[in-house]
Coordinates of C-alpha atoms and ligand atoms in Angstrom, one line a residue:
X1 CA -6.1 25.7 -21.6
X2 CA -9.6 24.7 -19.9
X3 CA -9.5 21.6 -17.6
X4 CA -12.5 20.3 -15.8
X5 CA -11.5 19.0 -12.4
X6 CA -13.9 16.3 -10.4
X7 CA -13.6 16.0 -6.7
X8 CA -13.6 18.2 -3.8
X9 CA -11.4 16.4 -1.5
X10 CA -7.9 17.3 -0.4
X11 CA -5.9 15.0 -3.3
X12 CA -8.2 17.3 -5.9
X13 CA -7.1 20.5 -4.4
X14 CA -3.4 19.3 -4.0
X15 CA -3.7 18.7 -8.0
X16 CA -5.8 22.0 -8.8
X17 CA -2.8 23.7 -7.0
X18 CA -0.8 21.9 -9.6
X19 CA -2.4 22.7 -12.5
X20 CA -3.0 26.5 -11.2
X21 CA 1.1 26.4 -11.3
X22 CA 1.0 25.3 -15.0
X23 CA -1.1 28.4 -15.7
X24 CA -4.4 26.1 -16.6
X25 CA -7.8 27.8 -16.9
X26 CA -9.9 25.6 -14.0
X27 CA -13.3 24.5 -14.5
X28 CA -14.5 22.1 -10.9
X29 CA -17.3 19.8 -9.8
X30 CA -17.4 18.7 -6.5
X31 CA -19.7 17.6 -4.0
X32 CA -19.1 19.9 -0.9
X33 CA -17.4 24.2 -1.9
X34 CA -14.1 23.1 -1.3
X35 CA -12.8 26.7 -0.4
X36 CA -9.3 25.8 -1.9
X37 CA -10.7 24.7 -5.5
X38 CA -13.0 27.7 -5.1
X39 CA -10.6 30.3 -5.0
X40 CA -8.7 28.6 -8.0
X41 CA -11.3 28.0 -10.3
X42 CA -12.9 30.4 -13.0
X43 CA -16.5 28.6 -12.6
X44 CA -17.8 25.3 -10.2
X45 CA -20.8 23.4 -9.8
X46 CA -21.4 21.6 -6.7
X47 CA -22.9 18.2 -7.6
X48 CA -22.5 14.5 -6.9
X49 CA -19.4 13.6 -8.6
X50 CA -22.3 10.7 -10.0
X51 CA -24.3 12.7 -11.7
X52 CA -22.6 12.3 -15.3
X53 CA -25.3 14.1 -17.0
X54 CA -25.0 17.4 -15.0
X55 CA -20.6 17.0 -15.2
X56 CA -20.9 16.6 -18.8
X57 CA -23.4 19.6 -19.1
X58 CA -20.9 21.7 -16.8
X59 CA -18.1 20.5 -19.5
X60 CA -20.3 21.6 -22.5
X61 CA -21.2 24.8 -21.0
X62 CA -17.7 26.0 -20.4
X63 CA -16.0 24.5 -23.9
X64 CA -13.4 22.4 -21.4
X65 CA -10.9 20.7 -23.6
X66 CA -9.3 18.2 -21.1
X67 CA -10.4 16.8 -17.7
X68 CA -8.6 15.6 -14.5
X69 CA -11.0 12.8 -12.3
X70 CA -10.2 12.9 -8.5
X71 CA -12.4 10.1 -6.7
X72 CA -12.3 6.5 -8.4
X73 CA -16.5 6.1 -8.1
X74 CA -17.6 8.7 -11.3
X75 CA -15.1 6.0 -12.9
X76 CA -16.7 3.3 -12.0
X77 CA -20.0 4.5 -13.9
X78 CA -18.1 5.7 -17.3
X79 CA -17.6 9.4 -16.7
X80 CA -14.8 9.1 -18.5
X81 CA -16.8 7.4 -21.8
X82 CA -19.0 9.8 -21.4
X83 CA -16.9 12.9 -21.5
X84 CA -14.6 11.5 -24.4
X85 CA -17.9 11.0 -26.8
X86 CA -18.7 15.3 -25.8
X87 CA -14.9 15.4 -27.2
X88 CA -13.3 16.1 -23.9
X89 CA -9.9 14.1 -23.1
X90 CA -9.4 12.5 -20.2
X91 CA -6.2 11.8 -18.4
X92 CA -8.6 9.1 -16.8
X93 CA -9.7 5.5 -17.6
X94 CA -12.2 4.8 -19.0
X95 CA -15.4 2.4 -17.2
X96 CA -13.7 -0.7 -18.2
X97 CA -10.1 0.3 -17.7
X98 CA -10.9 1.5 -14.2
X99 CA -11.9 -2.4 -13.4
X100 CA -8.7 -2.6 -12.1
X101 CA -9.7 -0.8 -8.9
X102 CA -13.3 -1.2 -8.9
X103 CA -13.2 -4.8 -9.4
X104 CA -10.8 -6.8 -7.2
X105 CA -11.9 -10.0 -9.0
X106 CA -10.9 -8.3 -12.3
X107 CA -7.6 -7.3 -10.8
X108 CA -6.4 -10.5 -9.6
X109 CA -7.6 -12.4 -12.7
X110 CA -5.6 -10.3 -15.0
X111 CA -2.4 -10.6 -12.5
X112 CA -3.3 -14.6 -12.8
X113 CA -3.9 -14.8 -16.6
X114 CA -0.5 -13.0 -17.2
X115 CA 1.5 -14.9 -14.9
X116 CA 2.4 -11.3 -13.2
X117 CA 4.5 -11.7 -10.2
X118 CA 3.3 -10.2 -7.0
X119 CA -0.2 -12.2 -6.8
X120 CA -1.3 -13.9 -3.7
X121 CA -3.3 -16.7 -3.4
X122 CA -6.9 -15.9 -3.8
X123 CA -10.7 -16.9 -4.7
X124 CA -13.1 -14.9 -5.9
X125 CA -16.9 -16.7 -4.4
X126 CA -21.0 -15.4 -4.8
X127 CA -22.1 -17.6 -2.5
X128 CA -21.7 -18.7 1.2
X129 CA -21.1 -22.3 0.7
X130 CA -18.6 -22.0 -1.3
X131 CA -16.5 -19.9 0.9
X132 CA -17.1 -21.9 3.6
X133 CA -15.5 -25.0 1.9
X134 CA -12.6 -22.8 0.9
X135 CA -11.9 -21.3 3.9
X136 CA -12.1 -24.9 5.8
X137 CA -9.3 -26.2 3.2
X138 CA -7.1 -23.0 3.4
X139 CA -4.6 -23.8 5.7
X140 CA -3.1 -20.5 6.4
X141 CA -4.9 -16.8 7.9
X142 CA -6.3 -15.2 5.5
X143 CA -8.4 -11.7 4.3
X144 CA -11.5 -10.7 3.2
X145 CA -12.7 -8.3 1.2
X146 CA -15.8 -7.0 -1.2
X147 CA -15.0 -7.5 -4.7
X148 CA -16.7 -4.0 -5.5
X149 CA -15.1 -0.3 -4.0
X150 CA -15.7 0.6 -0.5
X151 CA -13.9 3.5 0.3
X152 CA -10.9 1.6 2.0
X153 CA -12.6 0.1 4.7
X154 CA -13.8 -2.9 3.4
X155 CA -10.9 -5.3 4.1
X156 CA -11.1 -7.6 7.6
X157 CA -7.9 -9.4 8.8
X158 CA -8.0 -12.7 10.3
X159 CA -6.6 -12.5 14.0
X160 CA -7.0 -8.5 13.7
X161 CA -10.9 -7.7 12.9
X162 CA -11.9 -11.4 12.0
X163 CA -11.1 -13.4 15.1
X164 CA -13.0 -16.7 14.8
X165 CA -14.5 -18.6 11.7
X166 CA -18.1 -17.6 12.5
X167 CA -16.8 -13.8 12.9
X168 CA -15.4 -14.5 9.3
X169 CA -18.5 -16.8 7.9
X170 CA -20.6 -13.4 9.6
X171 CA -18.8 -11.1 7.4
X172 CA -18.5 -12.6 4.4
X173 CA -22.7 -13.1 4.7
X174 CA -22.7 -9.3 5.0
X175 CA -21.0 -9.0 1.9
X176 CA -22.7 -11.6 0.2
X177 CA -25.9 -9.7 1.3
X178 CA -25.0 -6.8 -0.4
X179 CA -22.7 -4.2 1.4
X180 CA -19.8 -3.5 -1.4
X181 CA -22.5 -4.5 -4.6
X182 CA -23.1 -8.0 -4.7
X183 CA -20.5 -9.1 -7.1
X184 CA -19.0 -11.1 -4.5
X185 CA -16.2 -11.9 -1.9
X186 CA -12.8 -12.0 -2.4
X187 CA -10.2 -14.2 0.1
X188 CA -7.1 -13.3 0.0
X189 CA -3.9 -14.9 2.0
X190 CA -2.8 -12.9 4.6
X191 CA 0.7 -11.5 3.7
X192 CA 3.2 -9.7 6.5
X193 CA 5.8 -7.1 5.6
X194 CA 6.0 -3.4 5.2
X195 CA 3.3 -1.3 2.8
X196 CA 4.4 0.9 0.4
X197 CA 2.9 3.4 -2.3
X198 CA 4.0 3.2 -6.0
X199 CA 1.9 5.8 -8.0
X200 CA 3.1 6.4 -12.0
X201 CA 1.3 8.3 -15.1
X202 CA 0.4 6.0 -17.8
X203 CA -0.6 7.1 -21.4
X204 CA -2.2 3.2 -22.4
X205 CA 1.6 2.2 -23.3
X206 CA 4.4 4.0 -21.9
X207 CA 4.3 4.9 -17.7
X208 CA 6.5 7.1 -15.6
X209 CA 7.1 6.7 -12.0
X210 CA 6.6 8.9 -8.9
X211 CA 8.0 8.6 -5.9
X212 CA 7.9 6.0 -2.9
X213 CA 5.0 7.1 -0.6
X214 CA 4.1 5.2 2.6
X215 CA 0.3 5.9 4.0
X216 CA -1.2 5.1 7.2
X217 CA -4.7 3.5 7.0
X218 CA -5.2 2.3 10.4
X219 CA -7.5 5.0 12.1
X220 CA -5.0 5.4 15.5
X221 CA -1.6 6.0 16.9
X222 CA 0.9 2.6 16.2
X223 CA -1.2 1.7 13.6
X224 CA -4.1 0.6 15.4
X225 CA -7.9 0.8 14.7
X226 CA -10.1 0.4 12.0
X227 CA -8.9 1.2 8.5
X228 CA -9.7 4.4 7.0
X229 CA -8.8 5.9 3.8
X230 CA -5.2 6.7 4.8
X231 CA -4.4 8.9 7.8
X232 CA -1.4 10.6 6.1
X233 CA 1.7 9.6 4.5
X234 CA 5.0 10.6 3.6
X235 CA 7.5 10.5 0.9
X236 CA 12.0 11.1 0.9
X237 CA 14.0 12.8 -0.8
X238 CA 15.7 10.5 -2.8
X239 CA 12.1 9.6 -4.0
X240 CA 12.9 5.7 -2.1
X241 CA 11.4 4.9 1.6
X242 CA 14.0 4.4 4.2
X243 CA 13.0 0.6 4.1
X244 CA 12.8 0.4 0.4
X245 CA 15.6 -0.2 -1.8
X246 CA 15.9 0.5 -5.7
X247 CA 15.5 -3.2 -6.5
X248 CA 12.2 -3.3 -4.9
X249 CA 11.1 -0.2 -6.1
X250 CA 12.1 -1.6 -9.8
X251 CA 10.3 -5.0 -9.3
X252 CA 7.5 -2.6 -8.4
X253 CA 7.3 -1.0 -11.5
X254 CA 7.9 -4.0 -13.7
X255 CA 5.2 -5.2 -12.2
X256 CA 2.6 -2.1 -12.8
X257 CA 3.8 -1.9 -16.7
X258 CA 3.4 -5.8 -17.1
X259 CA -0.1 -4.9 -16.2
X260 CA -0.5 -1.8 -18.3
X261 CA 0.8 -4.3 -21.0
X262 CA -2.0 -6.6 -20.0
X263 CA -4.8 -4.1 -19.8
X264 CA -3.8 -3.3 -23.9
X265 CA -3.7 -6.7 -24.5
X266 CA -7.4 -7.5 -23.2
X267 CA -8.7 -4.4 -25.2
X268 CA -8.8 -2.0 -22.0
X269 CA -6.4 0.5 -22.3
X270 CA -5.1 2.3 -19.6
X271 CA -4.4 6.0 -19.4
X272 CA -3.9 8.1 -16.3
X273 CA -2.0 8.1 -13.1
X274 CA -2.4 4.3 -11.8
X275 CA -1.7 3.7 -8.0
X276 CA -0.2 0.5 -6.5
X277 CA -0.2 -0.6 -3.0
X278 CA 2.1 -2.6 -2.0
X279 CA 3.5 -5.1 0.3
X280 CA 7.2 -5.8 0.3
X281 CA 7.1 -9.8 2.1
X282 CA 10.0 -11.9 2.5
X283 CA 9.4 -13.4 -0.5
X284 CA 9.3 -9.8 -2.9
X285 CA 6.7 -7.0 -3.0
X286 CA 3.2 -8.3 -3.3
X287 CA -0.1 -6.6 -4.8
X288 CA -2.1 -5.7 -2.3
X289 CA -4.5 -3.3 -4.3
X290 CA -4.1 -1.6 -7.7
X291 CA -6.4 2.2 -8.0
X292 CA -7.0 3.8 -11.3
X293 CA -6.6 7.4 -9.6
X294 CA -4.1 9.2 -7.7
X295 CA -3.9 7.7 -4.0
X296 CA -5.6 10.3 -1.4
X297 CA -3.1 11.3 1.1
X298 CA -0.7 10.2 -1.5
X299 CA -1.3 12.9 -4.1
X300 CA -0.6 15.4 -1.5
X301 CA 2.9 14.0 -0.7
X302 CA 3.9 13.8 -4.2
X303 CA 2.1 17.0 -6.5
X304 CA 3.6 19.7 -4.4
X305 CA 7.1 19.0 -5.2
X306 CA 6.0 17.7 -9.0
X307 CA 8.7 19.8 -10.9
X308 CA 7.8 19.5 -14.3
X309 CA 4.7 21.1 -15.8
X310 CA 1.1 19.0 -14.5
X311 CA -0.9 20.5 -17.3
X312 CA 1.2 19.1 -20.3
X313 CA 1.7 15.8 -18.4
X314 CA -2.0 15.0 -18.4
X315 CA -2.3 16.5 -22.1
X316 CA 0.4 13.6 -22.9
X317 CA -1.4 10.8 -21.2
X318 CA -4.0 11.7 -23.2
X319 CA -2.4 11.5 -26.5
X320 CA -0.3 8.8 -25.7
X321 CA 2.8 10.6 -25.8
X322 CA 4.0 10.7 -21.4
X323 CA 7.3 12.3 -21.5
X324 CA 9.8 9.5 -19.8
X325 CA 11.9 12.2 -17.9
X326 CA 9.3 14.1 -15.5
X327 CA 10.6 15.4 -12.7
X328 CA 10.2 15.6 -8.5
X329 CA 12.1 18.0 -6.3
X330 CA 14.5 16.1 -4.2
X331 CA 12.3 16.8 -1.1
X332 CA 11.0 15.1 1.8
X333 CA 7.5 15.5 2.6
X334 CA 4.8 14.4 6.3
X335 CA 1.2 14.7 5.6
X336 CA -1.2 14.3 8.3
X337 CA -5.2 14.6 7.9
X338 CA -6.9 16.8 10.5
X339 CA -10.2 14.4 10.9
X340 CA -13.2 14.4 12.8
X341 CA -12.8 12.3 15.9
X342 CA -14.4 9.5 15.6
X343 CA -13.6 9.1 11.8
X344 CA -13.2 5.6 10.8
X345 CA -15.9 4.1 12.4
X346 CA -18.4 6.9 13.8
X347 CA -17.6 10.7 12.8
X348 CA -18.2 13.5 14.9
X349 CA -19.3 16.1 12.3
X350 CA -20.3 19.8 12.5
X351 CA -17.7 21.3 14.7
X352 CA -16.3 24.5 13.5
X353 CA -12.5 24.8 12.3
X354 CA -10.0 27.4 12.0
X355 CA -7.1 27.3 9.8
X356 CA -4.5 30.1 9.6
X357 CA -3.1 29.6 6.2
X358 CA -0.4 32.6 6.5
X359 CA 1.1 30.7 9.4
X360 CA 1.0 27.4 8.2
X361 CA 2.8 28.9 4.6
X362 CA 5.4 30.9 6.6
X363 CA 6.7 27.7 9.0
X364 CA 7.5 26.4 5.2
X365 CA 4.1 24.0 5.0
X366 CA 0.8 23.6 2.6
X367 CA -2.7 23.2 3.5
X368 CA -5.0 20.8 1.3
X369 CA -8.3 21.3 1.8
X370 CA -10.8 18.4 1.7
X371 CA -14.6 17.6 3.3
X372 CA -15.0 20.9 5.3
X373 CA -18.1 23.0 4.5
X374 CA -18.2 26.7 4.4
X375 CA -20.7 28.7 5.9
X376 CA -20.7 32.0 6.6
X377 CA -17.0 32.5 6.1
X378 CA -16.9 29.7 8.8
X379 CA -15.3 26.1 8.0
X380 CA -17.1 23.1 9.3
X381 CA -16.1 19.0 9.8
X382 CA -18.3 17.1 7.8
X383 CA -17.7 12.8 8.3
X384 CA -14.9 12.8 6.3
X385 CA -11.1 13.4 6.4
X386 CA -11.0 17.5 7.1
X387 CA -7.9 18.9 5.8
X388 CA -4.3 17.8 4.9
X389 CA -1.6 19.4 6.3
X390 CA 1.9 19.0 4.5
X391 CA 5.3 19.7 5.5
X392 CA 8.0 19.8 3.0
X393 CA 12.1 20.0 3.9
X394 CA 15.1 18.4 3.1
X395 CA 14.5 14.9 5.6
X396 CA 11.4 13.2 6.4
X397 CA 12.8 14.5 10.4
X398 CA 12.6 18.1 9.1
X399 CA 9.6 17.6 6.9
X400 CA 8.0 16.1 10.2
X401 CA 8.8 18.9 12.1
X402 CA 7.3 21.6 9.8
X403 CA 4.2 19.6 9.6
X404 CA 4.3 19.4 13.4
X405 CA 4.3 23.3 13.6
X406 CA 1.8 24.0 10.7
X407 CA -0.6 21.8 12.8
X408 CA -0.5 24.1 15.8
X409 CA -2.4 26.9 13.1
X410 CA -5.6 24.5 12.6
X411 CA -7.5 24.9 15.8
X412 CA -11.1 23.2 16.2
X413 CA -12.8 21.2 18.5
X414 CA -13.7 17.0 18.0
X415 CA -11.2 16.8 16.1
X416 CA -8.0 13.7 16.0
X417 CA -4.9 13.6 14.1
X418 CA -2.2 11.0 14.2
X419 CA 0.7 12.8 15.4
X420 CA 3.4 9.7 15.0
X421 CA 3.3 9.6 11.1
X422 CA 7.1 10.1 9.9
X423 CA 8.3 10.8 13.4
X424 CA 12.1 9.0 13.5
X425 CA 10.6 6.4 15.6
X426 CA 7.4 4.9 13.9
X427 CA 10.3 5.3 10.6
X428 CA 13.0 3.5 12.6
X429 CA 10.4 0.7 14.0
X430 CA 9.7 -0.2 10.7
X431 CA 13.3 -0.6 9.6
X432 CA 13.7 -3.0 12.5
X433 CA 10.8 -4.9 11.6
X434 CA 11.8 -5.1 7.5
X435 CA 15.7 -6.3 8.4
X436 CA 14.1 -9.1 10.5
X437 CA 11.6 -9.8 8.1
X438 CA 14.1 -9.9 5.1
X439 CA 16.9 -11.7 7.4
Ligands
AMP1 P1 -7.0 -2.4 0.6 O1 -8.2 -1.5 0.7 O2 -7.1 -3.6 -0.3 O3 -5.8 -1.5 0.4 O4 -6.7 -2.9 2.1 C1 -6.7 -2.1 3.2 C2 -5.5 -2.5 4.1 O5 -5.7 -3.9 4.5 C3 -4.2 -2.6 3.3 O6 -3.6 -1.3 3.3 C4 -3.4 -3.6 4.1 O7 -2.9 -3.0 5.3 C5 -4.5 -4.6 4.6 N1 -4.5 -5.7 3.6 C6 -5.2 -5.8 2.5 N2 -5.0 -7.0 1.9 C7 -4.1 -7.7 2.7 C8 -3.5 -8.9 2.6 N3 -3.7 -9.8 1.6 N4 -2.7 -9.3 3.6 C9 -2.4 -8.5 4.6 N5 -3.0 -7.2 4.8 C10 -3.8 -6.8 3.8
LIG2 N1 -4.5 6.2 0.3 C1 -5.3 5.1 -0.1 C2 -6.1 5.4 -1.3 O1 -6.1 6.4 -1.9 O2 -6.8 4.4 -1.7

């Protein structure tokens, strides 16, 4: 079967790798030669994963039946409408359904309207004034963020990046000025607790779960720094998070299907795997974000040890027929992104970097390609994350490990990765903090 794949980053390759194991027949577009997709794919086109004409031209030329969409922003401009009227099927939602990511405003007034638990208290404002009285009456610290997409680094944290009420009136002018679109501001209250990643398929009715995946967004060591997209993450084998129980995890998923219910119920159906951030607070997990797309480290964690077959689970999204029993080795698994230093707030691109995939596959570990450019045989850094590095074993300790040694076989220079992802003591500090939290 022909599937078109969109993105070149490293959670497109991990599923291109997937979908290689189901035997598909790949077709990719992508911005930068991502040399992992390359290898896999019969034909690829390197374009702006915008540029829905040229995709759906690609899609034409080679008679692709279904697709598989990477990156949420070809979403956000209707690829997905677009390749369904050329007959394609896409285990994707469409422009409206993707509102739940690319609109935070949409996102939060659905949760409101259908009295979903999880919320947080929150105002959506287009203008200055506005926010400025609301902030004034709020008594508590609070969050703001671009109601539009911003690639994860959008979000400032009173008494973290926000640190007075002019800092805070500065940036939400900046985002009233234009940087995110100008749809507006979003305040949020500020919620403490432990994050965690809830990721299921969704055929517009019925919706299987993966498993538990924490990421790291903050760009240093101790979870410090600006945000990024996600450092790298990692997942158990009992598909939980040491600091996650099977009550939260179910309160979780009630609340992602109560708003697949919603999206039905408001005419915006949604198909494709839907991604939930969370924040589990004294009070219960919160929402903290909701993406229409696999998460990106995340997909990494959980598509290598995806047991059953990729291909047919995106055929039954499609057709509204997602199998309830799909199935994840019992495996732990450590990703950490090799990134240009610097990434985060000002990348050091160009540097050259060498990846020995023999040795990184023999220590028992995969390598995800992302934004690397080839030249000449040569791989480069370009300003995003470079490659994702993932070690699999029977613990997060021994999954750690592996992705430890695997890491000492990519060799460049500018280049920063955050060594204490899954090590037993970042894991065991944040069991600490959850017991006191929750006690
Ligand atoms: P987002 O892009 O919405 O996932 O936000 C990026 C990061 O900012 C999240 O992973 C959280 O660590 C933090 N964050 C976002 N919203 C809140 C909130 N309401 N309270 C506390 N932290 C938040
Ligand atoms: N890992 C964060 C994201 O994919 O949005």
């Amino acid at each position: 079967m022909r599937i078109l794949t969109v993105g070149g980053g490293g959670r497109e390759h991990a599923a291109v790798e997937a979908l290689f194991r189901s035997g598909a027949e790949i077709y990719s577009v992508m911005k930068n030669a991502n040399p992992g997709i390359v290898r896999r794919a019969k034909a690829y086109k390197l374009v702006d994963e915008r540029q829905i004409d040229d995709i759906c031209e690609f899609a034409i030329e080679h008679d692709i039946g279904y697709a598989f969409i990477g990156p949420e922003a070809p979403l956000e401009i209707g690829l997905v409408d677009a390749l369904e009227h050329i007959g394609v099927q896409c285990a994707a939602p469409t422009k409206s359904a993707a509102r739940i990511e690319t609109s935070k405003a949409f996102m939060r007034w659905l949760v409101s309207k259908h009295n979903i638990e999880g919320n947080l208290i929150h105002a959506h404002f287009t203008n200055e004034e506005d926010t400025e009285r609301y902030l004034k009456m709020l008594d508590r610290e609070i969050v703001v963020k671009p109601v539009g997409l911003t690639g994860g680094k959008g979000v400032k944290i009173q008494g973290e990046h926000l640190n007075s009420h002019d800092e805070t009136m500065a940036y939400v002018r900046e985002i009233l000025s234009g940087a995110g679109g100008s749809e507006g501001v979003i305040i949020e209250e500020k919620v403490e607790g432990e994050e965690f990643t809830q990721m299921i398929f969704v055929d517009g009715k019925h919706i299987a779960p993966m498993p538990l995946v924490q990421d790291h967004k903050r760009a240093y060591e101790g979870d410090n720094g600006p945000n990024t997209g996600g450092m790298g993450s990692y997942s158990d084998a009992n598909h939980l998070l040491p600091f996650i129980s099977e009550e939260v995890r179910k309160k979780a998923l009630d609340i992602l299907k109560n708003i697949v219910d919603a999206m039905s119920e408001e005419g915006c159906p949604y198909r494709g795997p839907m991604y939930g951030q969370f924040m589990l607070t004294k009070t219960g997990p919160k929402i903290i974000e909701i993406n229409s797309r696999f998460g990106d480290p995340e997909a990494m964690n959980v598509l290598p040890i995806l047991e059953s077959d990729f291909l047919a689970i995106i055929r039954d999204m499609t057709a509204g027929k997602l199998r309830d029993d799909i199935k994840f080795k019992n495996l732990a698994t450590v990703c950490k992104y090799v990134v240009p230093s610097g990434y985060g707030t000002k990348p050091d691109a160009g540097h050259e970097v060498c990846i020995d995939e023999d040795s990184i596959q023999k220590v028992g570990a995969e390598v995800f390609y992302a934004n690397v450019d080839e030249i000449d045989g040569k791989l480069f850094t370009m300003t995003s994350r470079s490659v994702g590095v993932v070690g699999i074993g029977e613990t997060i300790e021994e999954a750690e490990k592996i992705c430890e040694a695997a890491l000492k076989f990519v060799v460049g220079d500018s280049i920063c990765i955050r060594h204490d992802i899954g090590t037993e003591e970042i894991i065991q500090k944040k069991i600490d903090r959850i017991k006191k939290l929750l006690s």
